[in-house]
Coordinates of C-alpha atoms in Angstrom, one line a residue:
Chain A
M14 CA 163.9 178.7 183.4
R15 CA 165.9 181.9 183.7
R16 CA 169.4 182.0 182.2
F17 CA 172.1 184.6 181.9
L18 CA 172.8 184.7 178.2
E19 CA 174.6 186.9 175.7
G20 CA 172.5 188.2 172.9
K21 CA 174.3 186.2 170.2
T22 CA 173.8 182.9 172.0
A23 CA 170.2 183.7 172.8
L24 CA 169.4 184.6 169.2
A25 CA 170.8 181.4 167.8
E26 CA 169.0 179.2 170.3
A27 CA 165.8 181.1 169.8
A28 CA 166.0 180.6 166.0
I29 CA 166.4 176.8 166.4
M30 CA 163.4 176.7 168.8
A31 CA 161.4 178.8 166.4
G32 CA 162.0 176.1 163.7
C33 CA 165.1 177.4 161.8
R34 CA 166.6 174.4 160.0
F35 CA 168.9 176.0 157.5
S36 CA 171.4 178.8 157.5
A37 CA 174.3 179.9 155.4
G38 CA 176.7 182.7 156.2
Y39 CA 179.9 184.5 155.6
P40 CA 181.8 185.8 158.8
I41 CA 181.4 189.4 159.7
R42 CA 181.5 191.2 163.0
P43 CA 179.5 191.5 165.2
V44 CA 177.5 188.4 164.2
T45 CA 180.2 185.9 163.7
E46 CA 179.4 184.1 166.9
I47 CA 175.8 183.7 165.9
Q48 CA 177.0 181.8 162.8
E49 CA 179.4 179.8 164.9
N50 CA 176.6 178.9 167.3
L51 CA 174.3 178.0 164.4
S52 CA 177.0 175.8 162.8
Q53 CA 176.8 173.6 165.9
L54 CA 173.2 173.9 166.9
L55 CA 171.6 173.3 163.4
P56 CA 173.2 169.9 162.7
A57 CA 172.4 168.9 166.3
S58 CA 168.7 169.5 165.5
G59 CA 168.6 167.9 162.1
G60 CA 169.4 171.1 160.2
V61 CA 172.2 172.3 158.0
Y62 CA 174.7 175.2 158.3
M63 CA 176.6 176.1 155.1
P64 CA 179.8 178.3 155.4
A65 CA 179.4 180.2 152.1
A66 CA 182.0 181.8 149.9
N67 CA 180.4 185.2 150.3
E68 CA 177.3 187.0 151.4
I69 CA 175.6 186.7 148.0
E70 CA 176.1 183.0 147.9
A71 CA 174.9 182.7 151.5
I72 CA 171.6 184.4 151.1
T73 CA 170.9 182.7 147.8
M74 CA 171.4 179.3 149.5
V75 CA 168.9 180.5 152.2
Y76 CA 166.6 181.6 149.4
G77 CA 166.8 178.1 147.9
A78 CA 166.2 176.3 151.2
A79 CA 163.2 178.6 152.0
A80 CA 161.7 178.1 148.6
G81 CA 161.9 174.4 149.3
G82 CA 159.9 174.8 152.5
T83 CA 162.7 174.7 155.1
P84 CA 162.6 177.6 157.7
A85 CA 165.9 179.4 156.9
M86 CA 167.7 182.4 158.2
V87 CA 170.8 184.4 157.2
V88 CA 172.8 186.3 159.7
S89 CA 175.0 189.2 158.6
S90 CA 175.7 192.9 159.3
S91 CA 175.7 196.2 157.6
T92 CA 178.1 195.8 154.6
G93 CA 177.2 192.1 154.3
I94 CA 173.5 193.1 154.1
S95 CA 174.3 195.6 151.4
L96 CA 175.6 192.7 149.3
M97 CA 172.4 190.7 149.9
Q98 CA 169.9 193.3 148.9
E99 CA 169.2 191.9 145.5
T100 CA 168.0 188.6 146.9
I101 CA 166.1 190.3 149.7
S102 CA 164.1 192.3 147.3
D103 CA 163.6 189.3 145.1
S104 CA 162.4 187.2 148.0
A105 CA 159.9 189.9 148.9
T106 CA 158.5 190.1 145.4
Q107 CA 158.6 186.3 144.9
G108 CA 157.1 185.4 148.3
I109 CA 160.1 183.5 149.7
P110 CA 159.9 183.7 153.5
I111 CA 163.6 184.2 154.4
V112 CA 164.6 185.6 157.9
V113 CA 167.4 188.1 157.9
V114 CA 169.4 189.2 161.0
N115 CA 171.1 192.6 160.5
G116 CA 173.5 193.1 163.4
C117 CA 174.3 196.7 162.8
R118 CA 178.0 197.6 163.3
F119 CA 179.9 200.7 164.5
V120 CA 177.3 203.4 164.3
L121 CA 174.6 201.3 166.1
Q122 CA 171.6 202.5 164.2
A123 CA 173.1 203.5 160.9
D124 CA 171.3 200.8 159.0
Y125 CA 167.7 201.9 159.7
H126 CA 167.3 203.0 156.1
Q127 CA 169.1 199.9 154.8
S128 CA 166.7 197.6 156.6
V129 CA 163.5 199.5 156.6
K130 CA 163.6 201.3 153.3
G131 CA 165.5 198.5 151.6
G132 CA 168.5 198.8 149.3
G133 CA 167.2 196.5 146.6
H134 CA 165.2 197.2 143.5
G135 CA 161.5 197.2 143.2
D136 CA 158.3 198.3 145.0
Y137 CA 158.7 196.4 148.2
R138 CA 159.0 196.5 152.0
V139 CA 160.1 193.8 154.3
I140 CA 158.9 193.2 157.9
V141 CA 161.4 194.8 160.2
L142 CA 161.5 193.9 164.0
A143 CA 163.7 196.0 166.3
P144 CA 164.3 194.3 169.6
G145 CA 165.2 196.4 172.6
S146 CA 166.5 193.8 175.0
T147 CA 168.0 190.3 175.1
Q148 CA 164.6 188.9 176.1
E149 CA 163.0 190.7 173.1
L150 CA 165.8 189.5 170.8
I151 CA 164.5 186.0 171.6
D152 CA 160.8 186.8 171.4
L153 CA 161.2 188.8 168.1
T154 CA 163.4 186.1 166.5
A155 CA 160.6 183.7 167.1
L156 CA 158.1 186.2 165.8
A157 CA 160.2 186.9 162.7
F158 CA 159.9 183.2 161.7
Q159 CA 156.2 183.2 162.5
L160 CA 155.4 186.3 160.5
A161 CA 157.6 185.4 157.6
W162 CA 155.9 182.1 157.3
K163 CA 152.4 183.4 157.9
Y164 CA 152.6 185.9 155.1
R165 CA 155.3 184.3 153.0
H166 CA 157.3 187.4 153.1
P167 CA 160.9 188.2 154.3
A168 CA 161.4 189.4 157.9
F169 CA 164.3 191.3 159.3
I170 CA 165.6 191.4 162.8
L171 CA 167.4 194.7 163.2
A172 CA 169.8 194.3 166.1
D173 CA 173.1 196.1 166.9
T174 CA 176.5 195.4 168.5
L175 CA 175.3 196.6 171.9
L176 CA 172.3 194.3 172.0
L177 CA 174.2 191.3 170.7
E178 CA 177.1 191.6 173.0
C179 CA 175.2 192.4 176.2
S180 CA 174.3 189.6 178.6
E181 CA 171.0 189.7 180.4
S182 CA 169.0 187.4 182.6
I183 CA 166.4 186.0 180.2
D184 CA 163.7 183.4 180.0
L185 CA 164.5 181.2 177.0
R186 CA 161.2 179.6 177.2
E187 CA 160.7 176.0 176.3
G188 CA 157.4 177.1 174.9
I189 CA 158.6 179.2 171.9
E190 CA 156.2 178.1 169.2
S191 CA 157.9 176.3 166.4
I192 CA 156.7 176.9 162.9
L193 CA 157.9 173.4 161.8
T194 CA 155.1 171.2 160.5
A195 CA 155.0 167.5 159.6
R196 CA 154.5 168.3 155.9
P197 CA 156.1 171.2 154.0
P198 CA 153.6 174.0 153.2
D199 CA 151.6 173.8 150.0
W200 CA 153.7 176.4 148.2
A201 CA 157.0 174.7 148.9
V202 CA 159.0 173.4 146.0
T203 CA 160.0 169.9 146.9
G204 CA 160.1 168.2 143.5
M205 CA 157.9 165.4 144.9
R206 CA 154.5 166.8 144.0
T207 CA 152.1 164.0 143.2
G208 CA 149.0 166.1 142.5
E209 CA 148.1 167.9 139.3
K210 CA 149.1 171.4 140.2
R211 CA 152.8 172.0 139.8
R212 CA 154.7 174.0 142.3
E213 CA 156.4 177.0 141.1
A214 CA 158.2 179.5 143.2
G215 CA 159.1 182.7 141.5
G216 CA 157.2 185.2 139.5
K217 CA 158.8 184.9 136.1
E218 CA 157.1 181.6 135.3
G219 CA 154.1 181.0 133.2
T220 CA 153.1 182.5 129.9
P221 CA 154.9 185.7 129.1
Q222 CA 153.2 187.9 131.6
P223 CA 154.2 191.6 131.5
Q224 CA 155.5 191.1 135.1
V225 CA 157.6 194.2 135.0
L226 CA 154.7 196.4 133.8
T227 CA 152.2 195.3 136.5
G228 CA 154.5 195.0 139.5
N229 CA 153.8 192.0 141.7
P230 CA 150.2 191.9 142.8
G231 CA 151.0 189.1 145.3
C232 CA 153.7 191.2 147.0
I233 CA 151.6 194.3 147.2
Q234 CA 148.6 192.4 148.7
R235 CA 150.9 190.8 151.3
M236 CA 152.3 194.1 152.3
Q237 CA 148.8 195.6 152.7
Q238 CA 147.8 192.7 154.9
I239 CA 151.0 193.0 157.0
S240 CA 150.5 196.8 157.4
A241 CA 147.0 196.3 158.6
A242 CA 147.6 193.6 161.1
E243 CA 151.2 193.5 162.4
V244 CA 152.0 197.0 163.8
R245 CA 153.7 196.7 167.2
F246 CA 155.0 199.3 169.6
E247 CA 155.5 200.0 173.3
E248 CA 154.5 203.2 175.1
A249 CA 154.7 204.4 178.7
M250 CA 153.8 207.6 180.6
T251 CA 152.2 209.1 177.6
E252 CA 148.7 209.8 179.1
D253 CA 149.6 213.2 180.6
A254 CA 152.8 213.8 178.6
D255 CA 153.8 217.1 177.1
V256 CA 156.8 215.6 175.3
V257 CA 157.3 212.0 174.2
L258 CA 160.7 210.6 173.3
V259 CA 160.6 208.2 170.4
A260 CA 163.4 205.7 170.0
F261 CA 163.9 202.2 168.8
G262 CA 166.1 199.2 169.6
S263 CA 168.8 199.5 172.3
V264 CA 168.5 203.3 172.3
G265 CA 164.8 202.8 173.3
K266 CA 166.0 201.2 176.5
Y267 CA 168.2 204.0 177.6
V268 CA 165.8 206.7 176.7
R269 CA 163.6 205.4 179.6
L270 CA 166.2 206.6 182.0
A271 CA 166.1 210.1 180.5
V272 CA 162.3 210.1 180.7
R273 CA 162.4 209.4 184.4
E274 CA 164.9 212.1 185.0
L275 CA 162.8 214.6 183.0
R276 CA 159.8 213.7 185.2
R277 CA 161.9 214.3 188.3
Q278 CA 162.7 217.8 186.9
G279 CA 159.0 218.5 186.4
I280 CA 158.8 218.0 182.7
R281 CA 155.9 215.6 181.8
A282 CA 157.8 213.3 179.5
G283 CA 156.7 210.0 178.0
Y284 CA 158.2 207.2 176.0
F285 CA 157.3 205.5 172.7
R286 CA 159.2 202.7 171.1
P287 CA 158.3 201.3 167.7
I288 CA 158.9 197.5 167.8
T289 CA 158.0 197.0 164.1
L290 CA 159.9 199.5 162.0
W291 CA 158.0 198.3 159.1
P292 CA 155.0 198.4 159.3
F293 CA 155.8 201.7 161.1
P294 CA 153.4 202.6 163.9
S295 CA 152.3 205.8 162.1
E296 CA 148.7 205.9 163.2
A297 CA 149.6 205.5 166.9
L298 CA 152.2 208.3 166.6
N299 CA 149.7 210.5 164.7
E300 CA 147.2 210.0 167.4
L301 CA 149.8 210.8 170.1
A302 CA 150.9 213.9 168.2
G303 CA 147.3 215.2 168.6
R304 CA 147.6 215.3 172.4
V305 CA 151.2 216.2 173.2
Q306 CA 153.2 219.3 172.5
A307 CA 156.3 217.7 171.0
L308 CA 157.8 214.4 169.9
V309 CA 161.5 214.0 170.2
C310 CA 163.1 211.4 168.0
V311 CA 166.3 209.9 169.5
E312 CA 168.6 207.9 167.3
L313 CA 172.3 206.8 167.0
N314 CA 172.4 207.9 163.3
Q315 CA 171.9 211.1 161.5
G316 CA 168.1 211.1 162.0
Q317 CA 166.9 208.3 159.7
M318 CA 163.8 207.3 161.7
Y319 CA 163.0 211.0 162.2
E320 CA 161.8 211.1 158.6
D321 CA 159.2 208.5 159.3
V322 CA 158.2 210.2 162.6
K323 CA 157.7 213.5 160.9
A324 CA 155.7 211.9 158.1
A325 CA 153.5 210.2 160.7
V326 CA 153.0 213.4 162.8
E327 CA 151.7 215.3 159.8
G328 CA 152.5 218.6 161.5
R329 CA 150.2 218.0 164.4
C330 CA 152.9 218.8 167.0
R331 CA 156.5 220.1 167.1
T332 CA 159.2 217.6 166.5
L333 CA 162.9 217.5 167.4
S334 CA 165.6 215.1 166.1
I335 CA 168.3 214.2 168.5
A336 CA 170.7 212.3 166.3
G337 CA 174.3 211.5 166.5
D338 CA 177.0 209.2 165.3
G339 CA 178.7 208.1 168.4
N340 CA 181.3 210.9 168.2
Q341 CA 182.7 211.5 171.7
D342 CA 183.1 215.2 171.1
T343 CA 179.4 215.8 170.9
G344 CA 178.8 214.1 174.2
F345 CA 177.5 210.9 172.7
G346 CA 179.5 207.8 173.0
L347 CA 178.6 204.3 171.9
I348 CA 175.3 205.0 173.7
W349 CA 173.6 208.2 174.7
S350 CA 174.7 210.1 177.8
K351 CA 171.5 210.4 179.8
D352 CA 172.5 213.9 181.1
E353 CA 173.0 215.2 177.6
L354 CA 169.7 213.8 176.5
V355 CA 167.9 215.4 179.5
K356 CA 169.6 218.7 178.9
R357 CA 168.6 218.8 175.2
V358 CA 165.0 217.8 175.7
S359 CA 164.6 220.1 178.7
N360 CA 166.1 223.1 176.8
F361 CA 163.9 222.4 173.8
M362 CA 160.7 222.3 176.0
V363 CA 161.5 225.3 178.1
N364 CA 162.5 227.4 175.2
N365 CA 159.6 226.5 173.0
F366 CA 156.7 226.0 175.4
Q367 CA 156.0 228.6 178.1
A368 CA 153.6 226.4 180.0
V369 CA 156.2 223.7 180.3
G370 CA 158.7 226.1 181.7
A371 CA 156.2 227.4 184.2
T372 CA 155.6 224.1 185.7
R373 CA 159.2 223.7 186.8
Chain B
M12 CA 164.6 158.8 94.0
S13 CA 161.7 157.4 95.9
E14 CA 163.3 153.9 96.3
T15 CA 166.0 155.5 98.5
F16 CA 163.3 156.1 101.3
L17 CA 162.5 153.3 103.6
P18 CA 158.8 152.2 103.5
I19 CA 157.0 154.0 106.4
E20 CA 156.0 150.7 108.1
S21 CA 159.6 149.8 108.5
M22 CA 160.4 153.0 110.5
S23 CA 160.2 153.3 114.2
K24 CA 159.8 156.4 116.2
V25 CA 163.0 157.2 118.1
R26 CA 162.4 160.7 119.3
S27 CA 159.3 162.9 119.9
R28 CA 158.1 165.8 121.9
S29 CA 158.4 164.9 125.5
D30 CA 155.3 164.4 127.5
I31 CA 156.5 166.8 130.2
L32 CA 156.9 169.6 127.7
K33 CA 153.7 171.5 128.0
D34 CA 152.0 172.9 125.0
L35 CA 152.5 176.6 125.9
E36 CA 153.2 179.6 123.9
H37 CA 156.8 180.7 124.1
H38 CA 158.8 183.6 122.7
L39 CA 161.9 181.8 121.4
C40 CA 162.9 182.9 117.9
P41 CA 162.7 180.7 114.8
G42 CA 165.9 178.6 114.6
C43 CA 166.7 179.0 118.3
G44 CA 168.6 176.1 119.9
E45 CA 167.1 176.5 123.3
G46 CA 163.7 174.9 122.4
V47 CA 165.5 171.8 121.2
A48 CA 167.6 171.8 124.4
F49 CA 164.4 172.0 126.5
N50 CA 163.1 169.0 124.6
V51 CA 166.3 167.0 125.3
I52 CA 166.2 167.8 129.0
A53 CA 162.5 166.9 129.1
N54 CA 163.1 163.6 127.3
V55 CA 165.8 162.7 129.9
I56 CA 163.5 163.5 132.7
S57 CA 160.8 161.3 131.2
E58 CA 163.2 158.4 130.5
L59 CA 164.5 158.5 134.1
E60 CA 160.9 158.9 135.4
L61 CA 161.9 162.0 137.3
K62 CA 158.7 164.0 136.7
Y63 CA 157.8 163.8 140.4
S64 CA 161.3 163.8 141.7
T65 CA 163.2 166.8 140.3
I66 CA 163.6 170.5 140.9
A67 CA 164.8 172.9 138.2
V68 CA 166.4 176.2 139.2
I69 CA 166.1 178.6 136.4
G70 CA 168.5 181.4 135.7
D71 CA 167.9 184.7 133.9
G72 CA 167.8 184.7 130.1
C73 CA 165.7 183.9 127.0
Y74 CA 165.1 180.5 128.6
T75 CA 163.5 181.8 131.7
I76 CA 159.9 182.3 130.5
P77 CA 159.9 179.2 128.2
S78 CA 161.0 177.1 131.2
A79 CA 157.3 177.2 132.1
M80 CA 156.9 174.5 129.4
L81 CA 158.7 172.0 131.7
D82 CA 156.0 170.4 133.7
I83 CA 158.1 169.9 136.8
D84 CA 158.8 171.8 140.1
K85 CA 160.8 174.9 139.5
V86 CA 162.4 177.8 141.3
T87 CA 163.6 181.0 139.5
A88 CA 166.9 182.4 140.7
L89 CA 168.5 185.8 140.1
H90 CA 171.1 186.2 137.4
G91 CA 174.0 184.0 138.0
R92 CA 172.8 182.7 141.4
A93 CA 171.2 179.4 140.4
P94 CA 173.9 177.0 141.7
A95 CA 173.7 178.6 145.2
A96 CA 169.9 178.4 145.2
A97 CA 170.2 174.8 144.0
T98 CA 172.6 174.2 146.9
G99 CA 170.0 175.4 149.4
L100 CA 167.4 173.0 147.9
R101 CA 169.9 170.1 147.6
R102 CA 170.9 170.4 151.3
T103 CA 167.3 170.3 152.5
H104 CA 166.0 167.7 150.0
E105 CA 167.8 164.4 149.8
D106 CA 166.0 162.7 146.9
P107 CA 165.0 164.8 144.0
V108 CA 167.4 165.5 141.1
V109 CA 168.3 169.2 141.4
F110 CA 169.6 170.9 138.3
T111 CA 170.0 174.5 137.0
I112 CA 169.3 175.9 133.6
Q113 CA 171.5 178.9 132.9
G114 CA 172.9 180.8 129.9
D115 CA 176.5 181.9 129.2
G116 CA 175.7 185.4 130.3
D117 CA 174.3 183.9 133.5
L118 CA 177.0 181.4 134.1
H119 CA 180.2 182.5 132.4
G120 CA 179.6 186.1 133.3
E121 CA 177.4 186.9 136.3
G122 CA 177.6 183.6 138.1
V123 CA 181.2 182.2 137.8
N124 CA 181.7 182.2 141.5
E125 CA 178.5 180.4 142.4
A126 CA 179.3 177.6 139.9
V127 CA 182.9 177.3 140.8
Q128 CA 182.1 177.1 144.5
A129 CA 179.4 174.6 144.0
A130 CA 181.7 172.5 141.9
A131 CA 184.6 172.7 144.3
R132 CA 182.2 171.6 147.2
G133 CA 181.2 168.6 145.1
E134 CA 177.6 169.8 145.5
N135 CA 175.4 167.0 144.2
I136 CA 173.7 169.1 141.6
T137 CA 173.8 169.3 137.8
V138 CA 174.4 172.7 136.1
I139 CA 173.2 172.9 132.5
C140 CA 174.3 175.9 130.5
F141 CA 172.8 177.0 127.2
N142 CA 175.9 178.7 125.5
N143 CA 175.2 180.9 122.5
G144 CA 178.1 183.2 123.1
I145 CA 175.9 186.3 123.7
T146 CA 173.4 187.8 126.1
A147 CA 170.6 187.1 123.6
D148 CA 167.7 188.2 125.9
T149 CA 169.1 191.8 125.9
G150 CA 169.6 191.9 122.2
S151 CA 173.0 190.3 121.5
Q152 CA 175.9 191.7 123.5
M153 CA 179.3 190.1 124.3
T154 CA 179.7 187.6 127.1
P155 CA 182.9 186.1 128.5
A156 CA 182.0 183.0 126.3
S157 CA 181.9 184.9 123.0
I158 CA 184.4 183.5 120.6
L159 CA 187.2 185.5 119.1
G160 CA 186.0 187.3 116.1
Q161 CA 182.4 187.0 117.1
R162 CA 180.3 190.1 116.2
T163 CA 177.9 191.3 118.8
N164 CA 176.3 194.7 119.5
T165 CA 179.1 195.5 121.9
T166 CA 181.9 194.1 119.8
I167 CA 180.6 195.3 116.4
D168 CA 183.9 194.5 114.7
G169 CA 184.2 191.2 116.4
R170 CA 185.7 190.2 119.7
N171 CA 189.5 190.6 119.7
A172 CA 191.8 189.3 122.3
S173 CA 193.8 192.5 122.8
Q174 CA 190.8 194.5 123.8
H175 CA 188.2 192.0 125.0
G176 CA 190.3 189.1 126.2
H177 CA 189.8 185.4 125.5
P178 CA 186.7 183.2 125.7
L179 CA 186.0 181.5 129.1
R180 CA 185.7 177.8 128.7
M181 CA 183.6 176.7 131.7
A182 CA 183.4 172.9 130.9
E183 CA 187.2 172.8 131.1
L184 CA 187.4 175.2 134.1
L185 CA 184.9 173.2 136.2
A186 CA 186.4 169.9 135.2
S187 CA 189.7 171.0 136.8
L188 CA 188.0 171.0 140.2
D189 CA 188.1 168.0 142.5
G190 CA 184.4 168.1 143.3
T191 CA 183.3 167.9 139.6
V192 CA 182.5 164.3 138.7
F193 CA 181.3 164.9 135.1
S194 CA 181.7 167.7 132.6
A195 CA 180.8 167.7 129.0
R196 CA 179.9 170.0 126.1
G197 CA 177.2 169.2 123.6
S198 CA 175.5 171.1 120.9
M199 CA 172.1 171.4 119.2
H200 CA 173.4 172.0 115.7
S201 CA 173.1 168.4 114.4
P202 CA 171.1 165.3 115.1
V203 CA 174.2 163.5 116.1
E204 CA 175.2 166.1 118.6
I205 CA 171.6 166.3 119.9
K206 CA 171.7 162.6 120.6
R207 CA 175.1 162.9 122.3
T208 CA 173.9 165.8 124.4
H209 CA 170.9 163.7 125.5
G210 CA 173.5 161.1 126.6
Y211 CA 175.5 163.7 128.6
I212 CA 172.4 165.0 130.5
R213 CA 171.3 161.4 131.2
R214 CA 174.8 160.6 132.4
A215 CA 174.9 163.7 134.6
F216 CA 171.5 163.0 136.2
G217 CA 172.5 159.3 136.7
L218 CA 175.7 160.3 138.5
Q219 CA 173.7 162.7 140.6
Q220 CA 171.3 159.9 141.5
Q221 CA 174.3 158.0 142.7
R222 CA 175.3 161.0 144.9
R223 CA 178.6 161.3 143.1
G224 CA 178.9 165.1 143.2
F225 CA 178.8 168.0 140.8
S226 CA 178.1 167.6 137.1
Y227 CA 178.1 170.1 134.3
V228 CA 176.6 169.9 130.8
E229 CA 177.1 172.8 128.5
I230 CA 175.0 173.0 125.3
L231 CA 175.9 175.2 122.4
T232 CA 172.7 176.6 121.2
M233 CA 172.0 178.5 117.9
C234 CA 170.9 182.1 118.1
P235 CA 170.1 183.2 114.5
S236 CA 168.5 186.4 115.7
G237 CA 171.4 187.4 117.9
W238 CA 174.0 186.3 115.5
H239 CA 172.3 188.1 112.6
M240 CA 172.3 184.9 110.5
S241 CA 169.7 182.6 108.9
P242 CA 168.9 179.5 110.9
V243 CA 170.9 177.3 108.5
E244 CA 173.9 179.6 108.7
A245 CA 173.6 179.5 112.5
L246 CA 174.0 175.7 112.4
D247 CA 177.1 176.0 110.3
F248 CA 178.5 178.7 112.7
I249 CA 178.4 176.2 115.5
G250 CA 179.8 173.4 113.4
N251 CA 182.6 175.4 111.8
E252 CA 183.6 178.1 114.3
M253 CA 182.0 177.9 117.8
S254 CA 182.8 174.3 118.3
K255 CA 186.5 175.1 117.6
A256 CA 186.7 177.5 120.5
H257 CA 184.3 175.5 122.7
P258 CA 185.3 171.9 121.8
L259 CA 182.5 169.3 121.9
G260 CA 182.7 166.1 123.9
V261 CA 183.2 164.7 127.4
V262 CA 185.8 166.7 129.3
K263 CA 185.7 164.7 132.5
D264 CA 183.9 161.6 133.7
L265 CA 185.0 160.1 137.0
G266 CA 182.8 157.0 136.5
D267 CA 180.4 155.1 138.6
E268 CA 182.7 154.0 141.4
P269 CA 181.7 155.1 144.8
G270 CA 183.4 158.4 145.4
T271 CA 184.8 160.1 148.4
L272 CA 183.2 163.4 147.8
P273 CA 181.4 165.2 150.5
G274 CA 177.7 164.3 150.6
S275 CA 178.3 161.1 148.7
R276 CA 176.4 158.2 150.3
S277 CA 179.1 155.6 150.2

């Protein structure tokens, strides 16, 4: 059944369908309405929503619920996520599968580093999914729960104001696979264990292990498995491309318009959109770099993903960062001006690659 | 002298090491009160037959690693955050007794907000605090619970009110909140107080089983290493000084009557 839904409503409904039964939150724009939705949807489906006193308390409640085997999600934004980083890194190292929604605020992609590189302590990464449309917001919300629970590792959904406040015609499928099971998973702390083996969540337990000296082998092993199996990206028109525009999230959507316009002007342009920001599609980009002349990284921040793109390319082709902060003076508003984007890519290609100019 | 002792056959065993206290190595110092407190908690869990119906949320401190001795389900929480993690567990599990073990650095310092909010909500959990007036795990520094005059590595001439302020009394603070059904402060420095503390924890767990709301038990624990005293001097320090600033006894007990607290069953 197709429905016309705002991103915020879609995300909350998708989370419930995916199995979310606990959430706690502290209000913050632009995700407040997701919390409002959850506060009504969760009790209606046998779950619990807790209005917390602050972000730190909110995510710790979610940590507790998830440790107890209940699919749980926390929804916040930029500054709120900063306050939660300690528990996010702790969940990663301890193997607590929390789902975190980061609805990035004013500069729409300013929180790439915050989400992908993490602001917490320790040697960890979390799964980061970057939806590019309302439909994908739903699909990736469900995927976030599935991956978090499959690997027992935190999963991020990195959304932004634009994505959350746009309404699109979407298919909120009845068939979203729920991760809910009749019995809690083996690792869950329920207090009701009847077997011999006690359940213990958390790495500080046991005999005095030199935990701080050895890192967390469980966490590192999980991250290796995720890196090997869960890379996701979308590419189009890259077979014959001279230049490929790399962008994620809602910017990824608008970049497609520029690619079509560049093609009309005779520049063979393509399009590459990482869907998982961690694990980052480095191998695919490296392979692409071997057969194009240039990769252009387009972002609404000061070029945060560009660092990962450059590292992936390993010098195999030229790279250009088109980055901005939404300043009107530079020609970039809340989203990119297609014409400005086309002009910049076109100039770069014509100035740097003779063959490209000749085909015009 | 010998006739003053009762014949062995007339004695009965009233306390022993709890069966849920596993025989593990721990790194608690000689004379530490926390090992005794663990045994008291374990004995209450045994008595109430909660071995398969309880979850402990363990904070950050000397007690974190030794908590592995408790043969029950456990979750470790970040410093100060245990009452919030316990809330997440409580709201998704109806039956088990959910309690936290925290220290005074964890609770009086880092985690005041979590504890106060949980108490104000009447969250049906029990918070247990081992209070030795210092952050012992890091080598004896001042906490908000340190008593006036107490010497620590960061108050080498003793805590003084003009520079360091006054000690925070959590049992009294939490008792002032409507959601708190029980608040008490016990100590590990004498057999009598150990027995009383046993009663406080039993009472707190019992009220929690009745879904009455938030309960708090603070336990003054000796820290000879951190206080730079002999174990015997440490017992006297609690008896003569610490228990003056942190008075022992029940601060609040709303009783067994069905309450009107959120989450209470009646």
